mmCIF file of C-alpha atoms in Angstrom:
data_model
loop_
_atom_site.group_PDB
_atom_site.id
_atom_site.type_symbol
_atom_site.label_atom_id
_atom_site.label_comp_id
_atom_site.label_asym_id
_atom_site.label_seq_id
_atom_site.Cartn_x
_atom_site.Cartn_y
_atom_site.Cartn_z
ATOM 1 C CA MET U 257 -42.412 66.829 67.439
ATOM 2 C CA SER U 258 -39.126 65.014 67.963
ATOM 3 C CA PHE U 259 -36.415 66.173 70.359
ATOM 4 C CA LEU U 260 -33.955 66.781 67.508
ATOM 5 C CA SER U 261 -36.407 68.670 65.324
ATOM 6 C CA SER U 262 -37.499 70.878 68.249
ATOM 7 C CA LEU U 263 -33.992 72.169 68.899
ATOM 8 C CA PRO U 264 -33.076 75.623 67.583
ATOM 9 C CA ARG U 265 -31.407 75.430 64.176
ATOM 10 C CA ARG U 266 -28.220 76.913 65.568
ATOM 11 C CA VAL U 267 -27.951 73.941 67.981
ATOM 12 C CA LEU U 268 -28.068 71.536 65.079
ATOM 13 C CA VAL U 269 -25.172 73.243 63.344
ATOM 14 C CA PRO U 270 -22.265 70.810 63.616
ATOM 15 C CA ALA U 271 -19.726 71.516 66.291
ATOM 16 C CA ALA U 272 -16.148 71.870 65.181
ATOM 17 C CA ALA U 273 -14.578 68.436 64.895
ATOM 18 C CA LEU U 274 -12.526 67.544 67.926
ATOM 19 C CA THR U 275 -9.019 66.288 67.390
ATOM 20 C CA LEU U 276 -7.149 63.843 69.531
ATOM 21 C CA GLY U 277 -3.384 63.806 69.407
ATOM 22 C CA LEU U 278 -1.891 60.353 69.398
ATOM 23 C CA SER U 279 1.622 60.180 70.767
ATOM 24 C CA SER U 280 3.907 57.750 72.526
ATOM 25 C CA LEU U 281 6.637 58.252 75.086
ATOM 26 C CA ALA U 282 9.900 59.336 73.533
ATOM 27 C CA GLY U 283 12.084 56.347 72.763
ATOM 28 C CA ALA U 284 9.381 53.838 73.685
ATOM 29 C CA ALA U 285 7.890 51.646 70.965
ATOM 30 C CA PRO U 286 4.081 51.283 71.172
ATOM 31 C CA ALA U 287 2.830 47.939 72.431
ATOM 32 C CA ARG U 288 1.393 45.750 69.664
ATOM 33 C CA ALA U 289 -0.983 42.817 69.779
ATOM 34 C CA THR U 290 1.083 40.270 67.900
ATOM 35 C CA THR U 291 -0.408 37.353 65.995
ATOM 36 C CA PRO U 292 1.130 34.796 63.639
ATOM 37 C CA ALA U 293 1.177 35.819 59.974
ATOM 38 C CA THR U 294 -1.197 32.964 59.122
ATOM 39 C CA ALA U 295 -3.717 33.814 61.854
ATOM 40 C CA LYS U 296 -7.291 34.838 61.121
ATOM 41 C CA PRO U 297 -8.124 38.554 61.086
ATOM 42 C CA THR U 298 -8.635 40.300 64.389
ATOM 43 C CA VAL U 299 -12.204 41.454 64.909
ATOM 44 C CA VAL U 300 -12.496 44.904 66.502
ATOM 45 C CA PHE U 301 -15.897 46.035 67.793
ATOM 46 C CA VAL U 302 -16.866 49.697 68.234
ATOM 47 C CA HIS U 303 -20.060 50.195 70.230
ATOM 48 C CA GLY U 304 -22.516 53.018 69.730
ATOM 49 C CA ALA U 305 -24.406 55.441 71.945
ATOM 50 C CA PHE U 306 -26.454 54.316 74.971
ATOM 51 C CA ALA U 307 -24.415 51.089 75.186
ATOM 52 C CA ASP U 308 -20.932 49.843 76.031
ATOM 53 C CA ALA U 309 -18.460 47.221 74.837
ATOM 54 C CA SER U 310 -19.811 44.542 77.178
ATOM 55 C CA GLY U 311 -22.838 44.209 74.913
ATOM 56 C CA PHE U 312 -20.744 42.312 72.376
ATOM 57 C CA GLY U 313 -20.062 39.487 74.833
ATOM 58 C CA ALA U 314 -22.312 36.869 73.215
ATOM 59 C CA VAL U 315 -20.944 37.580 69.739
ATOM 60 C CA THR U 316 -17.374 37.628 71.040
ATOM 61 C CA GLY U 317 -17.736 34.159 72.560
ATOM 62 C CA ARG U 318 -18.955 32.721 69.275
ATOM 63 C CA LEU U 319 -16.080 34.300 67.356
ATOM 64 C CA GLN U 320 -13.492 33.123 69.869
ATOM 65 C CA ASP U 321 -14.904 29.595 69.570
ATOM 66 C CA ARG U 322 -14.115 29.856 65.849
ATOM 67 C CA GLY U 323 -10.549 30.959 66.493
ATOM 68 C CA TYR U 324 -10.826 34.728 66.085
ATOM 69 C CA ALA U 325 -9.020 37.248 68.265
ATOM 70 C CA VAL U 326 -11.376 40.033 69.391
ATOM 71 C CA LEU U 327 -10.917 43.557 70.758
ATOM 72 C CA SER U 328 -13.749 45.743 72.070
ATOM 73 C CA PRO U 329 -12.427 49.177 73.107
ATOM 74 C CA ALA U 330 -14.564 51.779 74.835
ATOM 75 C CA ASN U 331 -15.895 54.384 72.419
ATOM 76 C CA PRO U 332 -15.621 57.876 74.006
ATOM 77 C CA LEU U 333 -18.861 59.081 72.305
ATOM 78 C CA ARG U 334 -17.652 62.668 72.163
ATOM 79 C CA GLY U 335 -17.627 63.148 68.359
ATOM 80 C CA PRO U 336 -16.905 61.034 65.249
ATOM 81 C CA ALA U 337 -13.532 62.664 64.490
ATOM 82 C CA SER U 338 -12.070 62.428 67.993
ATOM 83 C CA ASP U 339 -13.628 59.018 68.621
ATOM 84 C CA ALA U 340 -12.166 57.765 65.318
ATOM 85 C CA ALA U 341 -8.745 59.063 66.305
ATOM 86 C CA TYR U 342 -8.967 57.110 69.563
ATOM 87 C CA VAL U 343 -10.090 53.918 67.808
ATOM 88 C CA ALA U 344 -7.362 54.318 65.193
ATOM 89 C CA GLY U 345 -4.838 54.287 68.030
ATOM 90 C CA VAL U 346 -6.235 50.932 69.135
ATOM 91 C CA LEU U 347 -6.115 49.601 65.580
ATOM 92 C CA ARG U 348 -2.430 50.516 65.300
ATOM 93 C CA SER U 349 -1.734 48.071 68.139
ATOM 94 C CA VAL U 350 -3.009 45.179 66.008
ATOM 95 C CA LYS U 351 -0.583 43.321 63.769
ATOM 96 C CA GLY U 352 -2.250 41.741 60.764
ATOM 97 C CA PRO U 353 -5.610 42.213 59.033
ATOM 98 C CA ILE U 354 -8.627 43.624 60.850
ATOM 99 C CA VAL U 355 -12.369 43.245 60.449
ATOM 100 C CA LEU U 356 -13.764 46.472 61.916
ATOM 101 C CA VAL U 357 -17.323 46.259 63.253
ATOM 102 C CA GLY U 358 -19.472 49.225 64.270
ATOM 103 C CA HIS U 359 -22.886 49.264 65.926
ATOM 104 C CA SER U 360 -25.210 52.265 65.604
ATOM 105 C CA TYR U 361 -23.220 55.519 66.066
ATOM 106 C CA GLY U 362 -20.113 53.310 66.059
ATOM 107 C CA GLY U 363 -20.619 52.979 62.305
ATOM 108 C CA ALA U 364 -19.795 56.663 61.854
ATOM 109 C CA VAL U 365 -16.638 56.098 63.894
ATOM 110 C CA ILE U 366 -15.344 53.048 61.982
ATOM 111 C CA SER U 367 -15.924 54.837 58.657
ATOM 112 C CA GLU U 368 -13.374 57.440 59.721
ATOM 113 C CA ALA U 369 -11.016 55.297 61.819
ATOM 114 C CA ALA U 370 -10.395 52.785 59.021
ATOM 115 C CA ARG U 371 -8.971 55.532 56.806
ATOM 116 C CA ALA U 372 -6.217 56.235 59.346
ATOM 117 C CA VAL U 373 -4.655 52.751 59.175
ATOM 118 C CA GLY U 374 -3.793 50.371 56.368
ATOM 119 C CA ASN U 375 -4.784 46.949 57.697
ATOM 120 C CA VAL U 376 -8.599 47.163 57.890
ATOM 121 C CA LYS U 377 -9.753 44.689 55.249
ATOM 122 C CA ALA U 378 -13.514 44.675 55.879
ATOM 123 C CA LEU U 379 -16.122 46.909 57.514
ATOM 124 C CA VAL U 380 -19.233 45.483 59.172
ATOM 125 C CA TYR U 381 -22.129 47.769 60.056
ATOM 126 C CA LEU U 382 -24.686 46.543 62.623
ATOM 127 C CA ASP U 383 -27.851 48.689 62.600
ATOM 128 C CA ALA U 384 -25.287 51.398 62.030
ATOM 129 C CA LEU U 385 -24.556 54.790 60.536
ATOM 130 C CA ALA U 386 -22.757 54.472 57.208
ATOM 131 C CA LEU U 387 -22.576 58.206 56.588
ATOM 132 C CA GLU U 388 -21.582 60.048 53.435
ATOM 133 C CA ALA U 389 -19.058 62.890 53.569
ATOM 134 C CA GLY U 390 -20.727 66.018 54.966
ATOM 135 C CA GLU U 391 -23.591 64.048 56.546
ATOM 136 C CA SER U 392 -24.382 63.717 60.266
ATOM 137 C CA ASN U 393 -26.357 61.444 62.558
ATOM 138 C CA ALA U 394 -28.908 64.264 62.931
ATOM 139 C CA ASP U 395 -29.286 64.476 59.141
ATOM 140 C CA ILE U 396 -30.256 60.785 58.981
ATOM 141 C CA ALA U 397 -32.519 61.126 62.049
ATOM 142 C CA MET U 398 -34.445 63.981 60.453
ATOM 143 C CA ARG U 399 -34.644 62.331 57.039
ATOM 144 C CA PHE U 400 -35.823 59.033 58.559
ATOM 145 C CA PRO U 401 -37.605 59.930 61.845
ATOM 146 C CA ALA U 402 -37.476 57.161 64.444
ATOM 147 C CA ARG U 403 -39.148 56.563 67.785
ATOM 148 C CA ILE U 404 -35.966 57.375 69.687
ATOM 149 C CA ASN U 405 -36.217 61.049 68.746
ATOM 150 C CA ASP U 406 -38.980 61.540 71.338
ATOM 151 C CA ALA U 407 -37.242 59.406 73.976
ATOM 152 C CA LEU U 408 -33.970 61.325 74.337
ATOM 153 C CA VAL U 409 -33.224 63.016 77.654
ATOM 154 C CA PRO U 410 -30.741 65.944 77.544
ATOM 155 C CA ARG U 411 -28.283 66.469 80.377
ATOM 156 C CA PRO U 412 -26.107 69.600 80.358
ATOM 157 C CA PHE U 413 -22.477 69.284 81.387
ATOM 158 C CA GLU U 414 -19.579 71.691 81.356
ATOM 159 C CA GLY U 415 -18.857 72.190 77.676
ATOM 160 C CA GLY U 416 -22.032 70.811 76.128
ATOM 161 C CA THR U 417 -25.047 68.523 76.389
ATOM 162 C CA GLU U 418 -25.210 64.750 76.725
ATOM 163 C CA LEU U 419 -28.129 62.570 75.678
ATOM 164 C CA THR U 420 -29.481 59.305 77.081
ATOM 165 C CA ILE U 421 -32.677 57.335 76.484
ATOM 166 C CA ASP U 422 -35.455 57.723 79.052
ATOM 167 C CA PRO U 423 -35.132 54.516 81.146
ATOM 168 C CA ALA U 424 -38.936 54.188 81.223
ATOM 169 C CA VAL U 425 -38.990 53.506 77.468
ATOM 170 C CA PHE U 426 -35.475 52.137 76.989
ATOM 171 C CA ARG U 427 -36.551 48.560 76.369
ATOM 172 C CA ALA U 428 -39.344 49.496 73.934
ATOM 173 C CA VAL U 429 -37.073 51.807 71.943
ATOM 174 C CA PHE U 430 -33.659 50.119 72.120
ATOM 175 C CA ALA U 431 -34.031 46.468 73.081
ATOM 176 C CA ALA U 432 -37.611 45.238 72.660
ATOM 177 C CA ASP U 433 -36.524 41.655 71.921
ATOM 178 C CA VAL U 434 -34.173 41.411 74.913
ATOM 179 C CA PRO U 435 -35.455 39.927 78.230
ATOM 180 C CA ALA U 436 -36.968 42.629 80.436
ATOM 181 C CA ARG U 437 -34.485 42.117 83.261
ATOM 182 C CA THR U 438 -31.521 42.328 80.884
ATOM 183 C CA ALA U 439 -32.926 45.445 79.238
ATOM 184 C CA ALA U 440 -33.429 47.057 82.651
ATOM 185 C CA VAL U 441 -29.748 46.539 83.443
ATOM 186 C CA MET U 442 -28.766 47.904 80.018
ATOM 187 C CA ALA U 443 -30.847 51.022 80.706
ATOM 188 C CA THR U 444 -28.938 51.739 83.919
ATOM 189 C CA ALA U 445 -25.553 51.328 82.201
ATOM 190 C CA GLN U 446 -26.178 53.659 79.252
ATOM 191 C CA ARG U 447 -23.130 55.538 77.975
ATOM 192 C CA PRO U 448 -24.302 59.054 76.983
ATOM 193 C CA VAL U 449 -23.423 60.600 73.637
ATOM 194 C CA THR U 450 -22.935 64.336 73.175
ATOM 195 C CA LEU U 451 -25.373 66.383 71.146
ATOM 196 C CA ALA U 452 -22.366 67.774 69.288
ATOM 197 C CA ALA U 453 -21.410 64.230 68.215
ATOM 198 C CA LEU U 454 -24.825 63.690 66.630
ATOM 199 C CA ASN U 455 -24.489 66.927 64.664
ATOM 200 C CA GLU U 456 -20.862 66.580 63.592
ATOM 201 C CA LYS U 457 -20.459 66.039 59.856
ATOM 202 C CA SER U 458 -18.671 62.946 58.579
ATOM 203 C CA THR U 459 -15.493 63.059 56.537
ATOM 204 C CA GLU U 460 -14.869 60.930 53.427
ATOM 205 C CA PRO U 461 -15.960 57.413 54.498
ATOM 206 C CA ALA U 462 -13.829 54.282 54.298
ATOM 207 C CA TRP U 463 -16.706 52.250 52.816
ATOM 208 C CA LYS U 464 -15.889 53.857 49.472
ATOM 209 C CA THR U 465 -12.609 51.931 49.310
ATOM 210 C CA ILE U 466 -12.997 49.014 51.765
ATOM 211 C CA PRO U 467 -15.532 46.180 51.241
ATOM 212 C CA SER U 468 -18.479 46.429 53.609
ATOM 213 C CA TRP U 469 -21.220 44.240 55.084
ATOM 214 C CA TYR U 470 -24.432 45.463 56.712
ATOM 215 C CA LEU U 471 -26.923 43.887 59.121
ATOM 216 C CA VAL U 472 -30.393 45.483 59.032
ATOM 217 C CA GLY U 473 -32.630 45.106 62.082
ATOM 218 C CA ARG U 474 -36.204 45.023 60.815
ATOM 219 C CA GLN U 475 -37.667 46.049 64.195
ATOM 220 C CA ASP U 476 -35.202 48.862 64.908
ATOM 221 C CA GLN U 477 -36.684 51.938 66.622
ATOM 222 C CA VAL U 478 -33.400 53.871 66.812
ATOM 223 C CA ILE U 479 -32.234 53.862 63.185
ATOM 224 C CA THR U 480 -35.202 52.866 61.056
ATOM 225 C CA PRO U 481 -34.933 49.876 58.698
ATOM 226 C CA ALA U 482 -35.570 52.292 55.813
ATOM 227 C CA ALA U 483 -32.577 54.403 56.875
ATOM 228 C CA GLN U 484 -30.405 51.310 57.249
ATOM 229 C CA ARG U 485 -31.336 49.986 53.805
ATOM 230 C CA PHE U 486 -30.668 53.395 52.288
ATOM 231 C CA MET U 487 -27.177 53.596 53.794
ATOM 232 C CA ALA U 488 -26.370 49.949 53.000
ATOM 233 C CA ARG U 489 -27.343 50.373 49.324
ATOM 234 C CA ARG U 490 -25.347 53.572 49.058
ATOM 235 C CA ALA U 491 -22.266 51.842 50.470
ATOM 236 C CA HIS U 492 -22.775 48.846 48.119
ATOM 237 C CA ALA U 493 -22.671 46.680 51.246
ATOM 238 C CA ARG U 494 -23.445 42.979 51.254
ATOM 239 C CA THR U 495 -26.614 43.027 53.324
ATOM 240 C CA VAL U 496 -28.559 40.631 55.526
ATOM 241 C CA GLU U 497 -31.776 41.388 57.397
ATOM 242 C CA VAL U 498 -32.925 39.945 60.710
ATOM 243 C CA ASP U 499 -36.044 40.377 62.827
ATOM 244 C CA ALA U 500 -34.358 42.241 65.644
ATOM 245 C CA SER U 501 -34.394 45.459 67.645
ATOM 246 C CA HIS U 502 -31.525 47.932 67.737
ATOM 247 C CA ALA U 503 -29.853 45.619 70.263
ATOM 248 C CA SER U 504 -29.368 42.912 67.631
ATOM 249 C CA TYR U 505 -25.928 42.120 69.063
ATOM 250 C CA ALA U 506 -27.711 40.885 72.207
ATOM 251 C CA SER U 507 -30.789 39.258 70.672
ATOM 252 C CA ARG U 508 -29.260 37.769 67.494
ATOM 253 C CA PRO U 509 -25.570 37.117 68.295
ATOM 254 C CA GLY U 510 -25.419 34.020 66.081
ATOM 255 C CA ALA U 511 -26.541 35.910 62.972
ATOM 256 C CA ILE U 512 -24.032 38.660 63.682
ATOM 257 C CA ALA U 513 -21.166 36.208 64.244
ATOM 258 C CA ASP U 514 -22.009 34.504 60.953
ATOM 259 C CA LEU U 515 -21.964 37.833 59.094
ATOM 260 C CA ILE U 516 -18.616 38.795 60.596
ATOM 261 C CA VAL U 517 -17.095 35.420 59.669
ATOM 262 C CA ARG U 518 -18.368 35.938 56.122
ATOM 263 C CA ALA U 519 -16.639 39.311 56.014
ATOM 264 C CA ALA U 520 -13.467 37.836 57.493
ATOM 265 C CA GLN U 521 -13.303 35.180 54.813
#
């Protein structure tokens, strides 16, 4: 029995969506990342659960070598609505077109954040949640059971419960094709996601109006390849598949950089 399916039904009822007010100091104009009008799009990465923005380092280097500006903000991992509001604030600092990239749970965040601004021209999903309105991470996890469901470790905190992956199985579940020493470091640096975030229902997704691309990891033990293909087809995303774990950004950075450049063009 998986961790998610063993929880009482009332726990799996979505928590009320958190809201995050975005404001600036009175009389002060928000800082903007300025780029020439003829510059390439800015690539903005949004990481998922059990990871952080540093994981995109190898992909970032390849994109910068090709002349792309890159931003990789920290995803709060508190809930899709509030996380999307935070990311949208970052996107508003970017002048010019944006290619918005989400990994794993970050896919649910970019689908909402892109609707709050007008300059996101392409969405790229990496082993990611491309949810439909009214659908949650838990809905996909129960429809397409994955190995991670039995590897989650709950940790209560004031106001809710956080989840991480058991370090003993982190590499096997999350990063099987990453060197053991690297995976061990990744396991110690996990960013926890709240249980409420995994149960929160998505709003109307941006992939219905913005062109999307999707990278499927054939060896993924977090979001199954079947789940990824299902979501990619539903979003009418241009799809590529690679032999990679859930940590495809670390094990296949070249393939990911190529997909992002394709989306940018």
